[in-house]
mmCIF file of C-alpha atoms and ligand atoms in Angstrom:
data_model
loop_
_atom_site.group_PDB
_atom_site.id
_atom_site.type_symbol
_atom_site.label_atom_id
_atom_site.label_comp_id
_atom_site.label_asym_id
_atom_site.label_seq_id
_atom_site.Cartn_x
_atom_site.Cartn_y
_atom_site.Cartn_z
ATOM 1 C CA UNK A 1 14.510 -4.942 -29.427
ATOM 2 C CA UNK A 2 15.432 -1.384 -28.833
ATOM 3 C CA UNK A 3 18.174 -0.940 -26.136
ATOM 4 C CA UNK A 4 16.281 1.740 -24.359
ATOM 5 C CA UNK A 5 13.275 -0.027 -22.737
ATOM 6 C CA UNK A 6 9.900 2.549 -22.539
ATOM 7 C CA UNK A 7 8.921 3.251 -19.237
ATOM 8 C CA UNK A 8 5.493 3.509 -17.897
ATOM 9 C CA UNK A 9 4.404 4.509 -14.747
ATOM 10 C CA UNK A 10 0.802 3.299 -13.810
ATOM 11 C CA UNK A 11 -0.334 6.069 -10.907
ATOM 12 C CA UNK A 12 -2.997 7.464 -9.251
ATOM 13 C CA UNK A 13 -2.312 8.654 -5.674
ATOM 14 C CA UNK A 14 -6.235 7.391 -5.046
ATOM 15 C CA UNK A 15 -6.152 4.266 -3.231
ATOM 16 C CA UNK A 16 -8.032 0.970 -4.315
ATOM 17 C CA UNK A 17 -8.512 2.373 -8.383
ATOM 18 C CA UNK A 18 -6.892 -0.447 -9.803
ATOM 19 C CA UNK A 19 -3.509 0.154 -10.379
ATOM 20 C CA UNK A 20 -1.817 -2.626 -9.538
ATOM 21 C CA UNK A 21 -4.938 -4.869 -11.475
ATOM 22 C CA UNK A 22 -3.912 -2.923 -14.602
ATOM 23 C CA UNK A 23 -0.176 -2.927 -13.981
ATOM 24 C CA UNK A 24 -0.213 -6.500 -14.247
ATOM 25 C CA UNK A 25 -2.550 -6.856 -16.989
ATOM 26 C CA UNK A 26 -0.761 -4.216 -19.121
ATOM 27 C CA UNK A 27 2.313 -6.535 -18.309
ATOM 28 C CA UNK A 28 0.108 -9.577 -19.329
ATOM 29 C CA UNK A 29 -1.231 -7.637 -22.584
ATOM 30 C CA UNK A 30 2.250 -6.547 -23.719
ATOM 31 C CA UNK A 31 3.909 -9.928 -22.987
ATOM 32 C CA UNK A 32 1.041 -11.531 -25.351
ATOM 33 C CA UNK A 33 2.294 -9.030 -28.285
ATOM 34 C CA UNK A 34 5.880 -10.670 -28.146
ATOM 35 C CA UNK A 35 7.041 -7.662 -25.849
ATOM 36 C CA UNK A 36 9.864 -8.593 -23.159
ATOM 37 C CA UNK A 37 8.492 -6.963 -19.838
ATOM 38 C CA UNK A 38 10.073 -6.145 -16.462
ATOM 39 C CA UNK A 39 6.823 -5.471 -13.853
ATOM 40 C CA UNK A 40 8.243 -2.967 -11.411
ATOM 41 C CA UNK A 41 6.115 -2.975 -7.486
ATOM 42 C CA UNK A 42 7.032 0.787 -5.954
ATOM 43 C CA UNK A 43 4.301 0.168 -3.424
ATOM 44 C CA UNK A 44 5.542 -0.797 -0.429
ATOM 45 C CA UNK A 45 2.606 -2.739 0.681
ATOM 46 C CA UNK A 46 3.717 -5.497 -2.411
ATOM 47 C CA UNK A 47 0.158 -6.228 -3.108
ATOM 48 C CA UNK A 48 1.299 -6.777 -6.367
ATOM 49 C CA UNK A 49 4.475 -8.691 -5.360
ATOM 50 C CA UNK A 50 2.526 -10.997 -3.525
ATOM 51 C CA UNK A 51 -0.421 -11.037 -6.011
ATOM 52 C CA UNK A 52 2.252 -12.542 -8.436
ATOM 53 C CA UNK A 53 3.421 -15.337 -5.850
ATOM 54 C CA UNK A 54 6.515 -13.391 -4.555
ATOM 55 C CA UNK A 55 6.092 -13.494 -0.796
ATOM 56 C CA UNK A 56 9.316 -14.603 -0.036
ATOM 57 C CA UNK A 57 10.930 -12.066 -1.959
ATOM 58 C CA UNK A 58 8.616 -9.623 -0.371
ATOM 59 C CA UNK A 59 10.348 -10.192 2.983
ATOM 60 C CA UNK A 60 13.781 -11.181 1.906
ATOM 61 C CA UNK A 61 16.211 -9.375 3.981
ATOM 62 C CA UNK A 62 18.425 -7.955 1.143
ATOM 63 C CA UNK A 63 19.648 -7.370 -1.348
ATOM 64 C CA UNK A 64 16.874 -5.866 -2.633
ATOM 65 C CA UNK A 65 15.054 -2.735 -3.875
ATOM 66 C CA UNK A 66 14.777 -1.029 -0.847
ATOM 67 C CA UNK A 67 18.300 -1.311 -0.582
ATOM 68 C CA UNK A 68 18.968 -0.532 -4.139
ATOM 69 C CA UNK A 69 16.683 3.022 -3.798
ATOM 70 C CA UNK A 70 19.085 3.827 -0.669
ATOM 71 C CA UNK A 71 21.936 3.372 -3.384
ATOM 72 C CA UNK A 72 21.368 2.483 -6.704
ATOM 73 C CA UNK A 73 25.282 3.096 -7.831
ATOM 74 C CA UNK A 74 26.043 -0.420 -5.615
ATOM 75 C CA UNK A 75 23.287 -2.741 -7.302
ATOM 76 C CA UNK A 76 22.452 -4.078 -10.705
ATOM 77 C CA UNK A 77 18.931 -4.316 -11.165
ATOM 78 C CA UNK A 78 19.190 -8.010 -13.220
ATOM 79 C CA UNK A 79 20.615 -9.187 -9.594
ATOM 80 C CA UNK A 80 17.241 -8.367 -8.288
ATOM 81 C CA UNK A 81 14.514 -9.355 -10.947
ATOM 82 C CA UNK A 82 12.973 -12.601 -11.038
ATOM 83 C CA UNK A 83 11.423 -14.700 -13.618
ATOM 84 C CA UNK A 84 7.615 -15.123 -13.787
ATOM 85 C CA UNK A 85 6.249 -17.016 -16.895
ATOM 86 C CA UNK A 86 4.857 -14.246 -18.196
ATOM 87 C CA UNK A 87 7.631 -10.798 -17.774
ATOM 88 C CA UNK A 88 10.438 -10.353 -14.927
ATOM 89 C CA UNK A 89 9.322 -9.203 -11.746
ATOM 90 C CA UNK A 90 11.110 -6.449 -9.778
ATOM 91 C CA UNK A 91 9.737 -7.056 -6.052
ATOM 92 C CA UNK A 92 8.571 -4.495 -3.629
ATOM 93 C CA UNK A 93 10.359 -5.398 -0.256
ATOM 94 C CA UNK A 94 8.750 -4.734 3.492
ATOM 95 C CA UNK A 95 11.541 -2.485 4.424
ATOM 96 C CA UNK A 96 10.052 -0.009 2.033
ATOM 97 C CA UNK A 97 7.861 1.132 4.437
ATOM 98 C CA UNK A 98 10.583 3.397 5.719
ATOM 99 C CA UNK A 99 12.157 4.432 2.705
ATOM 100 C CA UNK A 100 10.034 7.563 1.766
ATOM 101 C CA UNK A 101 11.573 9.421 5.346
ATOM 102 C CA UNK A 102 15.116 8.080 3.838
ATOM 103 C CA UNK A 103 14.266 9.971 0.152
ATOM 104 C CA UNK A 104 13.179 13.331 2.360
ATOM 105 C CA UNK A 105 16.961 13.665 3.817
ATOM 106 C CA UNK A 106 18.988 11.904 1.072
ATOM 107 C CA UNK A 107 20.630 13.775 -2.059
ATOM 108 C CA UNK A 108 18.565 13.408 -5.338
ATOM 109 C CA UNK A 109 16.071 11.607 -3.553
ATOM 110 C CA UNK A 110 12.892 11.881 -6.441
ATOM 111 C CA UNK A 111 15.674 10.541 -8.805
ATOM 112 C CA UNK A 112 16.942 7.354 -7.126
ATOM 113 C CA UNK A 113 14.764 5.188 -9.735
ATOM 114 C CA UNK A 114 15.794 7.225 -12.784
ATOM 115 C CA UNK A 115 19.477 6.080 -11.705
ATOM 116 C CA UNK A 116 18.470 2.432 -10.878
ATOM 117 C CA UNK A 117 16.878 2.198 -13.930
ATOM 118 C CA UNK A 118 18.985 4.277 -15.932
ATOM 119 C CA UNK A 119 21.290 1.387 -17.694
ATOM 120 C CA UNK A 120 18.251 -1.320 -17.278
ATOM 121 C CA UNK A 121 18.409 -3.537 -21.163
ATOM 122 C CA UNK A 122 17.278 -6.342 -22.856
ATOM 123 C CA UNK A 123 13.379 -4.986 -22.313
ATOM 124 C CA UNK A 124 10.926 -3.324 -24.491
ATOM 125 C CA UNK A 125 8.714 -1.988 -21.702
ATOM 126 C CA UNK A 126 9.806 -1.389 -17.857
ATOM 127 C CA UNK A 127 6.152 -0.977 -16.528
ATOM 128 C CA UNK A 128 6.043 0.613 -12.633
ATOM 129 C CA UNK A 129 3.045 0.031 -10.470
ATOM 130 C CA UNK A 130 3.380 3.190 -7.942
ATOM 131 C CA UNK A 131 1.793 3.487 -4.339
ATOM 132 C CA UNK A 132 -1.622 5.163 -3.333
ATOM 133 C CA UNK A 133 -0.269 8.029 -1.907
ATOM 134 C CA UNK A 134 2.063 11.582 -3.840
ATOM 135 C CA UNK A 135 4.819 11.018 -1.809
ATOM 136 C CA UNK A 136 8.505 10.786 -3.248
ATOM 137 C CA UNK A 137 8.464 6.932 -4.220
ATOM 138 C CA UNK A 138 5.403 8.112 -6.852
ATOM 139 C CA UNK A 139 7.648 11.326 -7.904
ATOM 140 C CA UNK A 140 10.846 9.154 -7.919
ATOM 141 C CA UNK A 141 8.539 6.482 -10.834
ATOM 142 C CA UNK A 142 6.669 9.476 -12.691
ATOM 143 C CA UNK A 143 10.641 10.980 -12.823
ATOM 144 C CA UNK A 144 11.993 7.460 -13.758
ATOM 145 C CA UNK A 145 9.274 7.173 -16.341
ATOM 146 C CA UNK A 146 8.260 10.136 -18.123
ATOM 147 C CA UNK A 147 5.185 8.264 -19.582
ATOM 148 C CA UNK A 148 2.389 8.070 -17.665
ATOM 149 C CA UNK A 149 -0.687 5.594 -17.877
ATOM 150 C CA UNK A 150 -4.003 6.499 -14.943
ATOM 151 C CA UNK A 151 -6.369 3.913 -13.712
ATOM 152 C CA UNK A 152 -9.355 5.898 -12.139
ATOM 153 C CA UNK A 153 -12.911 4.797 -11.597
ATOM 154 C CA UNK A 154 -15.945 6.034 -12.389
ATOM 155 C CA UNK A 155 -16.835 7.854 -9.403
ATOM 156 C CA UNK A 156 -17.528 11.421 -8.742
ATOM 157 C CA UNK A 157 -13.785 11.642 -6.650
ATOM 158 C CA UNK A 158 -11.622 10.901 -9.453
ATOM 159 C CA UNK A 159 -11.948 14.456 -10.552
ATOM 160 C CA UNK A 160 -9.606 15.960 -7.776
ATOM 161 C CA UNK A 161 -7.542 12.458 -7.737
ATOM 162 C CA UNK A 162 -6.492 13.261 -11.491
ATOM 163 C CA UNK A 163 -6.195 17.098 -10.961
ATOM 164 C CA UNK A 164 -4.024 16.521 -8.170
ATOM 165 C CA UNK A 165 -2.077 14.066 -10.298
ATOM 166 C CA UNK A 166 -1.410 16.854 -12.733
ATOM 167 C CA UNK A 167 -0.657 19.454 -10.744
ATOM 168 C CA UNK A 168 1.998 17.650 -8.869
ATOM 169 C CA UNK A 169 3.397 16.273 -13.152
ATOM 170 C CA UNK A 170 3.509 20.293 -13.858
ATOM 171 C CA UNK A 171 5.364 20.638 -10.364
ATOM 172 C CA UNK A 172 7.966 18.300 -10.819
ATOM 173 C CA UNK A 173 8.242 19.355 -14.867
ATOM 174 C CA UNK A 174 8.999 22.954 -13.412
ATOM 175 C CA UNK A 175 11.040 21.425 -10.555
ATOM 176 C CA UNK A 176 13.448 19.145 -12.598
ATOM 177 C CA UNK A 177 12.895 20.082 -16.262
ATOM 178 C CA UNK A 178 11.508 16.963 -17.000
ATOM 179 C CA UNK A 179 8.607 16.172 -19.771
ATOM 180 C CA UNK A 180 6.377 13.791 -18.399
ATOM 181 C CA UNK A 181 3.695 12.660 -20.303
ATOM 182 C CA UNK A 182 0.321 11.669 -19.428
ATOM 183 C CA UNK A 183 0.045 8.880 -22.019
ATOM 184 C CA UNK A 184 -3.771 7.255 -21.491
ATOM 185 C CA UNK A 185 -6.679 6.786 -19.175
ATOM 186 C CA UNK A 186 -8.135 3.934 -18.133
ATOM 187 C CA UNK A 187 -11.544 3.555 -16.499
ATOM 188 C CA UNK A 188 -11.390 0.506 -14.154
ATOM 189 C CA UNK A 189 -13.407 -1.893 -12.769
ATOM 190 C CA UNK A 190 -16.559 -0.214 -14.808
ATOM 191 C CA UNK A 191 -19.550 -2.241 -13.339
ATOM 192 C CA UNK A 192 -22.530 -2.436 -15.884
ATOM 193 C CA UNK A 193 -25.390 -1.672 -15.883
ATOM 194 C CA UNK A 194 -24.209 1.856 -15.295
ATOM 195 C CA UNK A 195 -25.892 3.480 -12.463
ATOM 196 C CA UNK A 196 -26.048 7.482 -13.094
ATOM 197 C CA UNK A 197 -22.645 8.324 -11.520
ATOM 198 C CA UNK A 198 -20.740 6.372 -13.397
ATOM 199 C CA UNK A 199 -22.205 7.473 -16.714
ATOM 200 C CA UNK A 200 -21.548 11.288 -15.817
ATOM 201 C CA UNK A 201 -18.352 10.175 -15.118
ATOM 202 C CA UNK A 202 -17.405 7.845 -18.203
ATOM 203 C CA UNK A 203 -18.674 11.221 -20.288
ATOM 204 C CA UNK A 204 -16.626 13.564 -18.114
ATOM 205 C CA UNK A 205 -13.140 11.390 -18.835
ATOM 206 C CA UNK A 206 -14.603 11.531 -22.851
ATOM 207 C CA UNK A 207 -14.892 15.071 -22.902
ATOM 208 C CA UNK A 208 -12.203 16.117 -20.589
ATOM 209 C CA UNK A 209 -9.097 13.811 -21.873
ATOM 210 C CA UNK A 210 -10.451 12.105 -25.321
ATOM 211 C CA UNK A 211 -9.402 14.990 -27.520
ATOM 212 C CA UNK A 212 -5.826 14.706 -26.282
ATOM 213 C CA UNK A 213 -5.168 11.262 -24.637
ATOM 214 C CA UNK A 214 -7.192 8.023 -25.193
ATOM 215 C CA UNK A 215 -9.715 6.993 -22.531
ATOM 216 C CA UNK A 216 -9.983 2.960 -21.994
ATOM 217 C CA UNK A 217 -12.463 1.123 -20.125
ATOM 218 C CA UNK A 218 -11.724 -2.398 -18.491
ATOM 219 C CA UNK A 219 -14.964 -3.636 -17.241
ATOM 220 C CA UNK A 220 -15.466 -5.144 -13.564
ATOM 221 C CA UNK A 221 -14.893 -8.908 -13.964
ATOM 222 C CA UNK A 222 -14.171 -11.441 -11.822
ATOM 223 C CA UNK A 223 -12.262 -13.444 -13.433
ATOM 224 C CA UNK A 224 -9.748 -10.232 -13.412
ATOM 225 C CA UNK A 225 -9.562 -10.947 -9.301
ATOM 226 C CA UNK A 226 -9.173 -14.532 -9.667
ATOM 227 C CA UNK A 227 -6.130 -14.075 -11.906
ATOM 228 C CA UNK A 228 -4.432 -11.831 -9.715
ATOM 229 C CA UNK A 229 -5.203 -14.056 -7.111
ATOM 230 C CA UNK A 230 -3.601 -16.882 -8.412
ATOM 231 C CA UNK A 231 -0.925 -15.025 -9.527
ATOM 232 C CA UNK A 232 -0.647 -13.945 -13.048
ATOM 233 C CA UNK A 233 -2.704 -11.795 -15.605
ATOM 234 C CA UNK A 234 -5.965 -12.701 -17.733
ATOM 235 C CA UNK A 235 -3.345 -13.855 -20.246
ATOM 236 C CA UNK A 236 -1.267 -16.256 -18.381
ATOM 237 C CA UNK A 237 -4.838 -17.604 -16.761
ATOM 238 C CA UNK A 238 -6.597 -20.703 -17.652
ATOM 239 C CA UNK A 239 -10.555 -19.248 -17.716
ATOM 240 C CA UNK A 240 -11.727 -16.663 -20.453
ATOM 241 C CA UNK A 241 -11.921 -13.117 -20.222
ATOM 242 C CA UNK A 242 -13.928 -10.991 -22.270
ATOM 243 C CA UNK A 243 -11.751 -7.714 -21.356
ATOM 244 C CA UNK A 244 -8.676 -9.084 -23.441
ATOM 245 C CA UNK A 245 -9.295 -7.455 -26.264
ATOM 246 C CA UNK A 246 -9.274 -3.826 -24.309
ATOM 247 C CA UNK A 247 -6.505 -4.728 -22.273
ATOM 248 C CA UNK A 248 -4.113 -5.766 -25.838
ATOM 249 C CA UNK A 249 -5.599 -2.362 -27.515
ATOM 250 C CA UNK A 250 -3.919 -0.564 -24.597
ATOM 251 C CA UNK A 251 -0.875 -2.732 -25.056
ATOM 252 C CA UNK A 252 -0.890 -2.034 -28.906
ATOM 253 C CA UNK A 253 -1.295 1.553 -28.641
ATOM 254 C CA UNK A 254 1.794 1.720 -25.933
ATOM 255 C CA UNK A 255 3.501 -0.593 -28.880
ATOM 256 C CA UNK A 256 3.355 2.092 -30.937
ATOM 257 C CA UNK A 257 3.892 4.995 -28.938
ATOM 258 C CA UNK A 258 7.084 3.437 -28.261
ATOM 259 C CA UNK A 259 7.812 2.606 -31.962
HETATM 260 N N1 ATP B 301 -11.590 -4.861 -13.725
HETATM 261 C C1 ATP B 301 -11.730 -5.332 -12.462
HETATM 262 N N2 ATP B 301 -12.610 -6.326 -12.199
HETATM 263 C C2 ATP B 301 -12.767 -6.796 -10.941
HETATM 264 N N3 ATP B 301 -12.119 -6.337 -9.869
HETATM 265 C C3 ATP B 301 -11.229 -5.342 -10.068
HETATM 266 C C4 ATP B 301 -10.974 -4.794 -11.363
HETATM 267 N N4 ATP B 301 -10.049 -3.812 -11.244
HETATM 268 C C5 ATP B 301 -9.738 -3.759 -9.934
HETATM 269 N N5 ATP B 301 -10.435 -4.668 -9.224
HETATM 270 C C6 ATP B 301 -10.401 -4.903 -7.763
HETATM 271 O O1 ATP B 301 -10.434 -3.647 -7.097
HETATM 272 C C7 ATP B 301 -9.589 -3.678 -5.954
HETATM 273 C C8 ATP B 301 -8.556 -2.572 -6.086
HETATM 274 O O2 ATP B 301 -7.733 -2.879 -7.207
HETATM 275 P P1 ATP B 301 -6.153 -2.684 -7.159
HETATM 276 O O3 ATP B 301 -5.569 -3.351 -5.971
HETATM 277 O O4 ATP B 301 -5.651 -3.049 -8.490
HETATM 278 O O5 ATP B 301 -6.115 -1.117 -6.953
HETATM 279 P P2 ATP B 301 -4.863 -0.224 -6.552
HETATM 280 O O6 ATP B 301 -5.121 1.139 -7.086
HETATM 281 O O7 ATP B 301 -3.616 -0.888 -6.950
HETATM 282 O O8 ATP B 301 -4.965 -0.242 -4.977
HETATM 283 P P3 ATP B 301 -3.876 0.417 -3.970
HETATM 284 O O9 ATP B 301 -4.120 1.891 -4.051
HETATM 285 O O10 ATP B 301 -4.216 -0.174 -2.631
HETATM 286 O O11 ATP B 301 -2.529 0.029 -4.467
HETATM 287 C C9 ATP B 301 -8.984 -5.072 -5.906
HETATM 288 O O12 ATP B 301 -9.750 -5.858 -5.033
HETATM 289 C C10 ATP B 301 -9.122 -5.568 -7.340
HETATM 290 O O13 ATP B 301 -9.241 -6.970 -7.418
HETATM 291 MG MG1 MG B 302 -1.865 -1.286 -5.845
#
């Protein structure tokens, strides 16, 4: 295990695209290969949190990460993750909800993650699940993370959702002189039969991105929802899924991009 865990932030400002579905199945994928994961919620809302049976924590008072983001020299990460059978879990809180006004007025406030995570060990991948919106809790994870992984769908508006994404990458590169790298695409939730928008748009991620980046596709399945619902990824479920083998060529290629 190398000391320096690789960070990946899942993102796409676009709400509802299936970040936090991926997130956790990239966790579930990686932790299948033998990989030691920490699953990271920056959303606020804890979908994800709660998807993986964390309520409590959701809404415990503190310590936790809102508190660590308002000062991440006074708390240790490993005081703050908790064991799920399948990676750690670092919990979105409630009181996150206010923290983006907090970031606006506080010093270094897109690098508060970078400095949480900074001395974070004993993983091989520190995956971040980021909120719908490109507010500083998404620049503080794409800061913190430097590799980038995009969930989008195959609909006509995930054009300007990724071309926003990169403009605000090649903002914060100029802004901070950081490299951040836009690692893979994946299509999500691809329902077939394909009607006509969604093949344009499975051609337009091929020939915009393929050449440079891979482009994955996780097909719409229920059994994906059901998972999530009862709290862990298609791995760590007890019904089939026929998207495994997508979801652990995702995790092998991050395997080796971190190799
Ligand atoms: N492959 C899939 N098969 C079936 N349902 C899916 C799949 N991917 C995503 N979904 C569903 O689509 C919805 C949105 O997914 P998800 O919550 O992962 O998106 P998100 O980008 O994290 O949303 P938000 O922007 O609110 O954080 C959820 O109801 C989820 O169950
Ligand atoms: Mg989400």
């Amino acid at each position: 295990m190398s000391n320096k865990p690789y960070r990946l932030a899942v993102s796409n400002q676009k709400g509802g695209v299936g970040k936090s579905t991926v997130a956790l199945n990239i966790a579930g994928a990686l932790g299948e290969r033998g990989q030691n994961v920490l699953l990271v919620d920056l959303d606020p809302q804890g979908y994800l949190t709660s998807g993986v049976g964390l309520d409590d924590e959701y809404t415990t008072p503190s310590p936790n990460l809102n508190d660590a983001l308002k000062a991440p020299g006074e708390h240790a990460v490993d005081d703050l993750v908790v064991a799920h059978e399948e990676f750690d879990v670092l919990p979105a809180n409630i009181d996150m909800f206010s923290l983006e006004q907090e970031l606006v007025s506080g010093m270094r406030g897109r690098e508060r993650l970078s400095m949480l995570l900074e001395d974070v060990t004993g993983y091989d991948f520190l995956v971040v699940d980021c909120p719908p919106s490109l507010g500083l809790l998404t620049d503080n994870a794409l800061l913190a993370c430097e590799n980038v992984l995009i969930p989008a769908e195959a609909e006509d508006t995930s054009i300007r959702a990724v071309e926003l994404l990169f403009k605000q990458i090649d903002s914060l590169e100029d802004n901070f002189g950081a490299s951040i790298q836009e690692e893979a695409l994946v299509v999500s939730n691809v329902d077939y039969p394909l009607d006509g928008e969604q093949q344009g748009m499975l051609e337009w991620f091929d020939d915009t991105f393929s050449d440079r980046i891979p482009v994955f596709e996780i097909r719409s399945r229920a059994v994906i929802k059901r998972a999530f619902n009862a709290g862990h990824s298609i791995f760590g479920h007890d019904e089939e899924c026929d998207q495994a083998d997508e979801l652990l060529r995702i995790a092998d290629y991050f395997i080796e991009e971190q190799s």
